[in-house]
XYZ file of C-alpha atoms in Angstrom:
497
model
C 27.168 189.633 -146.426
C 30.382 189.760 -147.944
C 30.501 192.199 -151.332
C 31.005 190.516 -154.761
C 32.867 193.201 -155.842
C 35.628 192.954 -153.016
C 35.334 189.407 -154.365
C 36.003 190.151 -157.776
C 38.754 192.488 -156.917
C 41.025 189.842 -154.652
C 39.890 187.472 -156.965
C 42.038 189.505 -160.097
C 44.348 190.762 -157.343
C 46.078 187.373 -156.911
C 47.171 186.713 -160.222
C 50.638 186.317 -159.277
C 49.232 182.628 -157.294
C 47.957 179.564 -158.702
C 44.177 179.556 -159.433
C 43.660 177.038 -156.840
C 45.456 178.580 -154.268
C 44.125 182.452 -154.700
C 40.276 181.285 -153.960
C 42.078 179.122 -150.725
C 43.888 182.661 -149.463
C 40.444 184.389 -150.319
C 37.949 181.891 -148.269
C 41.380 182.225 -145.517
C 40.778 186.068 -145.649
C 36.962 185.974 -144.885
C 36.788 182.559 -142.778
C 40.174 182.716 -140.777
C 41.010 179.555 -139.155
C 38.275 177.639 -140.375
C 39.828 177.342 -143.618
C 43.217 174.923 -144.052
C 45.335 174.858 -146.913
C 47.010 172.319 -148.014
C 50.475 173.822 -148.530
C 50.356 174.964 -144.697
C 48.999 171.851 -143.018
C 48.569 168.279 -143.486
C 44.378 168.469 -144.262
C 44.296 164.401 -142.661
C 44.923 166.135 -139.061
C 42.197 168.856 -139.257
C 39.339 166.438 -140.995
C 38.105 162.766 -140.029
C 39.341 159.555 -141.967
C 36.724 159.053 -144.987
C 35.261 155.415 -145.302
C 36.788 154.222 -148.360
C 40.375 154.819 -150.270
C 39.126 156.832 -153.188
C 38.069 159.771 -151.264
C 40.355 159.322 -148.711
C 43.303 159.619 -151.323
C 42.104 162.919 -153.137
C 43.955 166.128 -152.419
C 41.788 169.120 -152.281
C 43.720 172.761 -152.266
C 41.875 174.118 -149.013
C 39.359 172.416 -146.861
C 36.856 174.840 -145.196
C 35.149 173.843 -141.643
C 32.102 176.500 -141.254
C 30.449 176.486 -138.183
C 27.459 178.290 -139.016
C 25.390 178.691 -142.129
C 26.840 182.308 -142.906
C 29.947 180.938 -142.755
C 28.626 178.351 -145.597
C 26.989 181.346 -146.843
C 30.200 183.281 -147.507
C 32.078 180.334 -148.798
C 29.484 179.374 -151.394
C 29.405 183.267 -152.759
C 33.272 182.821 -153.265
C 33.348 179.801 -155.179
C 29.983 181.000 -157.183
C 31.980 184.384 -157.955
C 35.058 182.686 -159.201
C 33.435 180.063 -161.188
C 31.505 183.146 -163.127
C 34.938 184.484 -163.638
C 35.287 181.499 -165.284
C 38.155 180.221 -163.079
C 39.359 176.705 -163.600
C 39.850 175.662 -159.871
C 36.942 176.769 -157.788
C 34.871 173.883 -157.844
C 34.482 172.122 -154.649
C 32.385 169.285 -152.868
C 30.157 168.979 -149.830
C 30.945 166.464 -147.351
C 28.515 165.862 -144.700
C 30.021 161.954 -143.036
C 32.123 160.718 -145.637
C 30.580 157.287 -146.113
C 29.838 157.607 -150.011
C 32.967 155.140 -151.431
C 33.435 156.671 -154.988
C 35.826 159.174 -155.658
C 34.933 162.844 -156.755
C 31.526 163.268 -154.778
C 32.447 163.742 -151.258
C 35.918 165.145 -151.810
C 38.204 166.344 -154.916
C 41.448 166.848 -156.043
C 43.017 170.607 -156.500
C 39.482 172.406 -155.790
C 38.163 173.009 -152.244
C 36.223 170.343 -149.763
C 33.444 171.717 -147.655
C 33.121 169.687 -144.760
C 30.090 170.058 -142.608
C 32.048 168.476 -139.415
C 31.150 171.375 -136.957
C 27.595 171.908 -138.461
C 26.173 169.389 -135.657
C 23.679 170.483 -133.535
C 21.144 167.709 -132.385
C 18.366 169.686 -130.424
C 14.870 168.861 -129.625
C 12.380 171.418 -129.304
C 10.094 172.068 -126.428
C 7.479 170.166 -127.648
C 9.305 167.459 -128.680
C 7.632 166.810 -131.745
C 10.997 167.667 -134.029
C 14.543 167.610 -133.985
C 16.799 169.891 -135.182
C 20.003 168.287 -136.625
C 23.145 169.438 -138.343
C 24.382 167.511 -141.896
C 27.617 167.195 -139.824
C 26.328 164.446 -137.300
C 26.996 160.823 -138.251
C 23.558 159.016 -136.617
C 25.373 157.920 -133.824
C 25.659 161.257 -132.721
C 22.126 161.952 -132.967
C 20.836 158.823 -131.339
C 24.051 159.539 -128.221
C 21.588 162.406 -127.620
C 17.743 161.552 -128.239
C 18.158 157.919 -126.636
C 18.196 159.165 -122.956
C 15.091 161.255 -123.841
C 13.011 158.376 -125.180
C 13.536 160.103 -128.221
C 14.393 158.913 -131.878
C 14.251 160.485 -135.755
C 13.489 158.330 -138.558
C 16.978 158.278 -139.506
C 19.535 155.746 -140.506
C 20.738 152.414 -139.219
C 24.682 152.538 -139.226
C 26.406 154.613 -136.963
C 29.047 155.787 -139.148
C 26.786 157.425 -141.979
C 26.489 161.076 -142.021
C 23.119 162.724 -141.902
C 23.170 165.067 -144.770
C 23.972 162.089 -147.696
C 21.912 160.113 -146.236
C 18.504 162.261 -145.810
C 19.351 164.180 -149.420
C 19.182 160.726 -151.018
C 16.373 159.260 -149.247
C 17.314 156.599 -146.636
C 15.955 153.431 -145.065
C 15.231 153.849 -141.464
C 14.040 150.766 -138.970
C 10.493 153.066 -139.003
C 10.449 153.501 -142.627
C 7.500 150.939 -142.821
C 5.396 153.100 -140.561
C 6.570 156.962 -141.262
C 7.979 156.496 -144.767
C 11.730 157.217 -146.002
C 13.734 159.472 -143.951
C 13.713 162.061 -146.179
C 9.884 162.019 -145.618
C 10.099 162.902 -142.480
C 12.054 166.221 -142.704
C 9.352 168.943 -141.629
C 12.092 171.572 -142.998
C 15.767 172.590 -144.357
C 17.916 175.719 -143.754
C 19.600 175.567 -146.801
C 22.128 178.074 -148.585
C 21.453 178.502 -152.319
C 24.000 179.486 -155.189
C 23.557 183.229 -154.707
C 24.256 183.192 -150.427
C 20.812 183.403 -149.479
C 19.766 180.945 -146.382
C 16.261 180.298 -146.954
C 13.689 177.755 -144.966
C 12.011 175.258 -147.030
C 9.544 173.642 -145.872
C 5.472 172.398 -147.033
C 4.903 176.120 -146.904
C 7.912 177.952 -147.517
C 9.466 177.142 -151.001
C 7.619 173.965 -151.438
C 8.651 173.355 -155.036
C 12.426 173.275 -153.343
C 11.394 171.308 -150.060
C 10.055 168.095 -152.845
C 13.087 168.310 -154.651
C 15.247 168.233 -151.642
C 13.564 164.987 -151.092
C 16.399 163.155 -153.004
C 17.859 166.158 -154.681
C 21.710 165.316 -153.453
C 23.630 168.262 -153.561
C 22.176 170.101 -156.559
C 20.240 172.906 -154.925
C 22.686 174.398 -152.306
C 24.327 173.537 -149.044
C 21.579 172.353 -146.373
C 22.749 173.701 -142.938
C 19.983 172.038 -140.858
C 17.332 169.054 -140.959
C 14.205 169.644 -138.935
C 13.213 166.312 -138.547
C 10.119 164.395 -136.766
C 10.631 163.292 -133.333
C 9.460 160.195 -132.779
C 9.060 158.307 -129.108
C 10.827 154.814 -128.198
C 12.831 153.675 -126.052
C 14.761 150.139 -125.838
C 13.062 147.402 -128.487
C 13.814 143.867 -130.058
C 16.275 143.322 -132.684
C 20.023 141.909 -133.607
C 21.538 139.740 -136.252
C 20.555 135.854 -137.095
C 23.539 133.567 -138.874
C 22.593 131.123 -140.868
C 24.041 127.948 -142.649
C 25.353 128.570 -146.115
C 22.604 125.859 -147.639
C 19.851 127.653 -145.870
C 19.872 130.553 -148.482
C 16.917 129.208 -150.992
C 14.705 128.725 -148.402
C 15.178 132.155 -146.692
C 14.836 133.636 -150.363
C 11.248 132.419 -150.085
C 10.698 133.366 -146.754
C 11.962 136.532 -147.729
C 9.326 137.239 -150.239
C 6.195 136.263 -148.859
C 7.211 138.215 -145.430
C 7.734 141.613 -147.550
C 3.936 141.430 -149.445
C 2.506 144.877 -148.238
C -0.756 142.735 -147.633
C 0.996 140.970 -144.311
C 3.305 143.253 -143.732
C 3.842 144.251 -140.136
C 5.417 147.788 -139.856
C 6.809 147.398 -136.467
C 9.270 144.621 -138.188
C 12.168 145.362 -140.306
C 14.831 142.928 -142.184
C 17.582 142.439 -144.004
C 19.137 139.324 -145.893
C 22.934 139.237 -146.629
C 24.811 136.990 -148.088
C 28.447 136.817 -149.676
C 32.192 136.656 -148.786
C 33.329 138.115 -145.948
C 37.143 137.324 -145.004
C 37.219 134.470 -147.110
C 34.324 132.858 -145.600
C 30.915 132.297 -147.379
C 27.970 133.846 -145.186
C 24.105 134.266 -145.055
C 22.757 136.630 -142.222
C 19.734 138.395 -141.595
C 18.979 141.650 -139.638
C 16.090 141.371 -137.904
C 14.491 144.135 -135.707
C 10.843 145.025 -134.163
C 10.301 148.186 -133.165
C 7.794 147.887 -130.564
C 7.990 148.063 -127.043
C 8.110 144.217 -126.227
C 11.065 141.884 -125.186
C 9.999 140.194 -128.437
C 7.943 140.037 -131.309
C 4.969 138.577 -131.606
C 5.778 134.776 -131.964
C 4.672 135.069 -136.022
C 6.373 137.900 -137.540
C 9.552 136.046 -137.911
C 8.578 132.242 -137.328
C 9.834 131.704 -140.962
C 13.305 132.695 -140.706
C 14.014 130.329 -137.881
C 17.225 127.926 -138.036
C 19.975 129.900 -137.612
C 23.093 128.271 -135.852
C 23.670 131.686 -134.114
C 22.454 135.093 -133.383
C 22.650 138.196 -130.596
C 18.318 138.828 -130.244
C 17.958 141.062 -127.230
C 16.244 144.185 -126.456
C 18.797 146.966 -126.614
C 18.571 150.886 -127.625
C 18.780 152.350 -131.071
C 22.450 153.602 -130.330
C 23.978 149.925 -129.771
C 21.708 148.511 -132.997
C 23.440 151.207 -135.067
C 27.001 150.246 -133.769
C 26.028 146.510 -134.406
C 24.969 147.298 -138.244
C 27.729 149.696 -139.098
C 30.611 148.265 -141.710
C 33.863 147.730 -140.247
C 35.846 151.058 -140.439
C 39.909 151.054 -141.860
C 40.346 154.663 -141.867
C 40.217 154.985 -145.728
C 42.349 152.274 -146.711
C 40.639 150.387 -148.649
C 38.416 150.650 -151.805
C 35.094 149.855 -151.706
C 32.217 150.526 -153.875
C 28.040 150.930 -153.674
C 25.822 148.846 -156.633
C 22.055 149.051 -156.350
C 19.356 147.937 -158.704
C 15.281 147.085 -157.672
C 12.841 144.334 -158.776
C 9.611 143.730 -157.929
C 9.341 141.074 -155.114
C 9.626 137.685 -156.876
C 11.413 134.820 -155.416
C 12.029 133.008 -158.826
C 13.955 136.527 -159.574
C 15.633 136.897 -156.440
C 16.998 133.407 -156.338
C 18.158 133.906 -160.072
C 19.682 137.329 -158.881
C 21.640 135.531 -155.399
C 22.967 132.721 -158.119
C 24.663 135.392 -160.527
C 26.161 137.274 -157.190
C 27.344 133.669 -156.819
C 28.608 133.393 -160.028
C 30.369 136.939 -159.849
C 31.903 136.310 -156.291
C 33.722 133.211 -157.761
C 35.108 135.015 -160.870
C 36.731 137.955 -158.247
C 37.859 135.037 -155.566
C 41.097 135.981 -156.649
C 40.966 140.002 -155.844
C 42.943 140.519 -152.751
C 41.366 141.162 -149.534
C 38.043 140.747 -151.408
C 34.459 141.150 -149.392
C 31.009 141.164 -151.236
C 27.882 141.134 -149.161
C 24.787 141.473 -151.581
C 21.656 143.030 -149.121
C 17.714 142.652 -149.788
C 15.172 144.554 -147.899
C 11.363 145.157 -148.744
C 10.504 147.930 -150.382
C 6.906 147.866 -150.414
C 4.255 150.450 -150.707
C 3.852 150.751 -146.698
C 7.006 152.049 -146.779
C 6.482 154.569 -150.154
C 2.617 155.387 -149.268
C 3.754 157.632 -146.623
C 5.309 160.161 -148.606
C 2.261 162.329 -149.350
C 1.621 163.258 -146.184
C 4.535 165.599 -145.724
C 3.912 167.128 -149.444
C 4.953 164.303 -151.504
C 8.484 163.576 -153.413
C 9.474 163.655 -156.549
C 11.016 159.714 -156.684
C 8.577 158.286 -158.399
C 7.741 155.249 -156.294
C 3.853 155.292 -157.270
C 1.351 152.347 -155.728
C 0.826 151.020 -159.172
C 4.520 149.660 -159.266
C 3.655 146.993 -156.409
C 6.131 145.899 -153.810
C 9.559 146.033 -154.689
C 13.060 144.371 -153.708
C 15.845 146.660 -152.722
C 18.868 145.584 -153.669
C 22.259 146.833 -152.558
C 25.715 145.765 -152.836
C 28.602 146.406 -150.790
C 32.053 145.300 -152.326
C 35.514 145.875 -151.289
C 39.364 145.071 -152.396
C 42.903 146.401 -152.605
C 44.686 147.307 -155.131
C 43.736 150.364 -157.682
C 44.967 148.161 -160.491
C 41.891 146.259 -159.453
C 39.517 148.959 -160.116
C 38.356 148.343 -163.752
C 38.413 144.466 -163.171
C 35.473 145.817 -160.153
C 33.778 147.819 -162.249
C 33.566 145.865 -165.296
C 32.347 142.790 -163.258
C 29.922 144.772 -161.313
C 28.271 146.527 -164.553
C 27.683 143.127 -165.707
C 26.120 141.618 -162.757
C 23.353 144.748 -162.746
C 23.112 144.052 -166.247
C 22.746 140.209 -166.614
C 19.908 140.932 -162.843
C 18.368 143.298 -164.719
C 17.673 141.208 -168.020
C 16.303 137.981 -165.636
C 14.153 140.743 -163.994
C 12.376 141.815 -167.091
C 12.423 137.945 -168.447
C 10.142 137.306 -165.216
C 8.331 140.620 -165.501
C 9.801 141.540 -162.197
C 11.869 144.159 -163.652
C 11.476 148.059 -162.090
C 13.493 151.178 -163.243
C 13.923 152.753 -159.805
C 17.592 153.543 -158.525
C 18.214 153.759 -155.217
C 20.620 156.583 -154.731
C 21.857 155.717 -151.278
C 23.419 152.112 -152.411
C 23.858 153.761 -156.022
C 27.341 153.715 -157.892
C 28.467 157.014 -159.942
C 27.789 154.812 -163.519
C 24.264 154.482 -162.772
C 21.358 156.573 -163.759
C 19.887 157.428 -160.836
C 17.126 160.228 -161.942
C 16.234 157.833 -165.189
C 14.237 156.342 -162.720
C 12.265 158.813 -161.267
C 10.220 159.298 -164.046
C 10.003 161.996 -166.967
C 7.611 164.024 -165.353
C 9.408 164.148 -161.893
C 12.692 164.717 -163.935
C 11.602 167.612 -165.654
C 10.830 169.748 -162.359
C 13.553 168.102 -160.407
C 15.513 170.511 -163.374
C 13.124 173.208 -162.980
C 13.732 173.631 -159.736
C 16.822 173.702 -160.353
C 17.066 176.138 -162.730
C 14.958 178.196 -160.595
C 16.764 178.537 -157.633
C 20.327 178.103 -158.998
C 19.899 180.211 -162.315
C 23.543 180.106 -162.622
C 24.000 176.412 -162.134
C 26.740 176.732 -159.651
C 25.270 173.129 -157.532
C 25.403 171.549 -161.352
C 28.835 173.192 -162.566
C 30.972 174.212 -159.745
C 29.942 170.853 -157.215
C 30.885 168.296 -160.358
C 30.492 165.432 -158.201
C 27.693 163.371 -157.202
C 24.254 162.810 -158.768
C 23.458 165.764 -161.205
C 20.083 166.416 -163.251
C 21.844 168.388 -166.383
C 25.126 167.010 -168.087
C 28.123 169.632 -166.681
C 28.792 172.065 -169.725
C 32.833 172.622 -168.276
């Protein structure tokens, strides 16, 4: 462990450097070459590309690249000893893939970016009932490894999102419907907490901590390592059905009498799209079965029949998660996440598909505009499965009924666009959200995954949940470094600097 004194010292020693770069020369000192600055090297050749502009355009002073959790652990007792000194440029963010599109959470400007990158083990153990798996893996990287073995995690369905962000928010997995969220299905995390300390936490080990991990983001420490339940599969059915534009009301219906929890098969997953997509109106659906069959039974997906095109085959989990991920530009262009939830109601979600409608045609002129607006069931065979791992603190209780997850993916050029996106999309969530509760198919729940940094993702979870999702906090980060010094992102208490 590295002294806080000798930090404090170096720390008052470099007075004669900017803020910013002092804490860079210090991490340098104690991490060597895993730490870049960005007055000595050009940071784009040392990190990957981010998935959207904002990020990709932020300029952080130093980027560290740990390789194990003590080197996390050192780095986090430097910028925690700095921001006690009341310094103005040691905060920093996490990055674990990169695939969150708003500025400020997975990068920053002038503070210091701790990318996860090298933190990527994917190891089975001998029993193969878990997986351990670094926050540095994008799931392609995981399922590269586990597919050969028969082997798969309840983990996420594009191959360019990172691990971490994805299982500290919740997820949506193709097994949700029989295992539960993603995040449900992490037996344990190695995490590093304000103070340095790597702890386990786990049903027995810190289980306040292990329930708020369960979509705590990044405000409890650095988590070095998922263990995760291993699962067994091996090829299965699935791909992606194209539909005629006019087809869209009738899938709506479809769509909500296949997600009822009552008939719900949990082998069967979907997803309904529809927007612009290089100037071209579209309707899709993913549709997947993860049984071993060459194809579902014949009356899982009978209603959703008519498309004028599609690529059904049996293939492996790897080549579905290539198939589903979002074009990648290398960070240059913006793009942005919306999310809201109703309760599964096709008078709603036709209402809801007509203002996207509606909003798509007053952006038309946006260059190099896409919008592709997503609905997947949310229903309580996916949420019910939380308690058996110890429960979460998300609030999705079986009294709220079967929901409709909503989430929006936009994109356009131009930062002189920005407001006109944001304005617009604030409005849409608004205007869904008032037909929701007109219907009584209104629900509070945010999903952070799809969420944007306006909403109020924790107003959801309920006052109860709230209150020791803060505790917790509070308890294992008494001085509020994850809420203070890691700005970005999520947080439970407003900043106070």
């Amino acid at each position: 462990m590295i002294s806080l004194d000798l930090i404090t010292v170096a720390l008052f020693a470099a007075q004669a450097l900017a803020l910013s770069d002092s804490l860079c020369n210090l991490l340098q000192s104690q991490l060597g070459e895993k730490v870049f600055l960005r007055d000595t090297v050009n940071l784009t050749t040392v990190i990957e590309n981010y998935w959207s502009a904002q990020p990709q355009q932020q300029n952080p002073a130093c980027v560290v690249l740990p390789t194990t959790s003590a080197d996390v652990s050192t780095a986090v007792m430097i910028l925690g000893s700095g921001l006690n000194q009341g310094l103005s440029y040691c905060h920093f963010a996490i990055r674990s893939g990169g695939h969150t599109p708003d500025a400020n959470i997975n990068n920053i400007d002038d503070g210091v970016t701790l990318d996860l990158q090298n933190l990527n083990i994917v190891q089975p153990n001998a029993a193969n009932t878990l997986v351990a798996v670094g926050p540095g893996n994008r799931w392609s990287d995981v399922y590269a490894v586990l597919d050969p073995l028969n082997l798969t995690v309840v983990g996420g369905r594009s191959e360019t999102v990172g691990v971490g962000g994805l299982l500290l928010s919740s997820g949506m997995s193709f097994w949700s419907a029989k295992y539960g969220l993603p995040c449900d299905n992490v037996f344990n995390y190695e995490i590093v907490l304000a103070n340095g300390s790597i702890v386990d936490a786990n049903a027995t080990s810190n289980p306040d901590l292990y329930r708020a991990l369960k979509g705590g983001s990044n405000n409890y420490g650095v988590v070095t390592r998922f263990d995760l339940r291993a699962v067994e599969t091996g090829l299965f059915w699935g791909g992606v059905a194209f539909y005629n534009v006019s087809s869209l009301p009738v899938l709506v219906k479809a769509y909500t009498d296949f997600s009822r929890s009552a008939n719900y098969d949990p082998a069967s997953q979907i997803t309904l799209l529809h927007g612009i997509h290089d100037n071209t109106s579209i309707v899709m659906m993913h549709q997947h079965y993860t049984e071993p069959v060459t194809s579902p039974p014949e009356a899982v997906f009978a209603n959703f029949s008519g498309d004028v095109a599609n690529t059904f085959r049996v293939d492996s989990l790897l080549n579905f998660t290539i198939e589903l991920a979002a074009p990648t530009d290398n960070g240059t262009v913006r793009k942005a996440f919306v999310t809201t939830t109703f309760k599964n109601n096709a008078e709603n979600l036709q209402g809801f598909v007509d203002l996207c409608n509606a909003t798509i045609a007053s952006l038309i002129s946006i260059p190099e505009l896409q919008f592709i607006s997503s609905y997947q069931p949310f229903g309580q065979y996916i949420s019910s499965h939380a308690n058996a791992t110890g429960g979460n603190l998300l609030g999705l209780d079986a009294s709220d009924g079967d929901r409709v997850l909503v989430g929006l993916t936009v994109q356009w050029q131009g930062v002189e666009n920005d407001d006109i996106m944001t304005t617009a999309l604030q409005k849409l969530i608004k205007d869904g959200n008032e037909l929701a509760a007109s219907l009584g198919a209104d629900d509070d729940y945010v999903f952070m995954n799809y969420a944007s940094k306006w909403q109020d993702v924790y107003g959801g979870v309920g006052a109860a949940n709230l209150e020791e999702f803060r505790r917790v906090s509070l308890e294992y980060d008494p001085t509020q470094l994850f809420q203070i010094g890691v700005p970005g992102g999520f947080k439970l208490l407003e900043p106070t600097c």
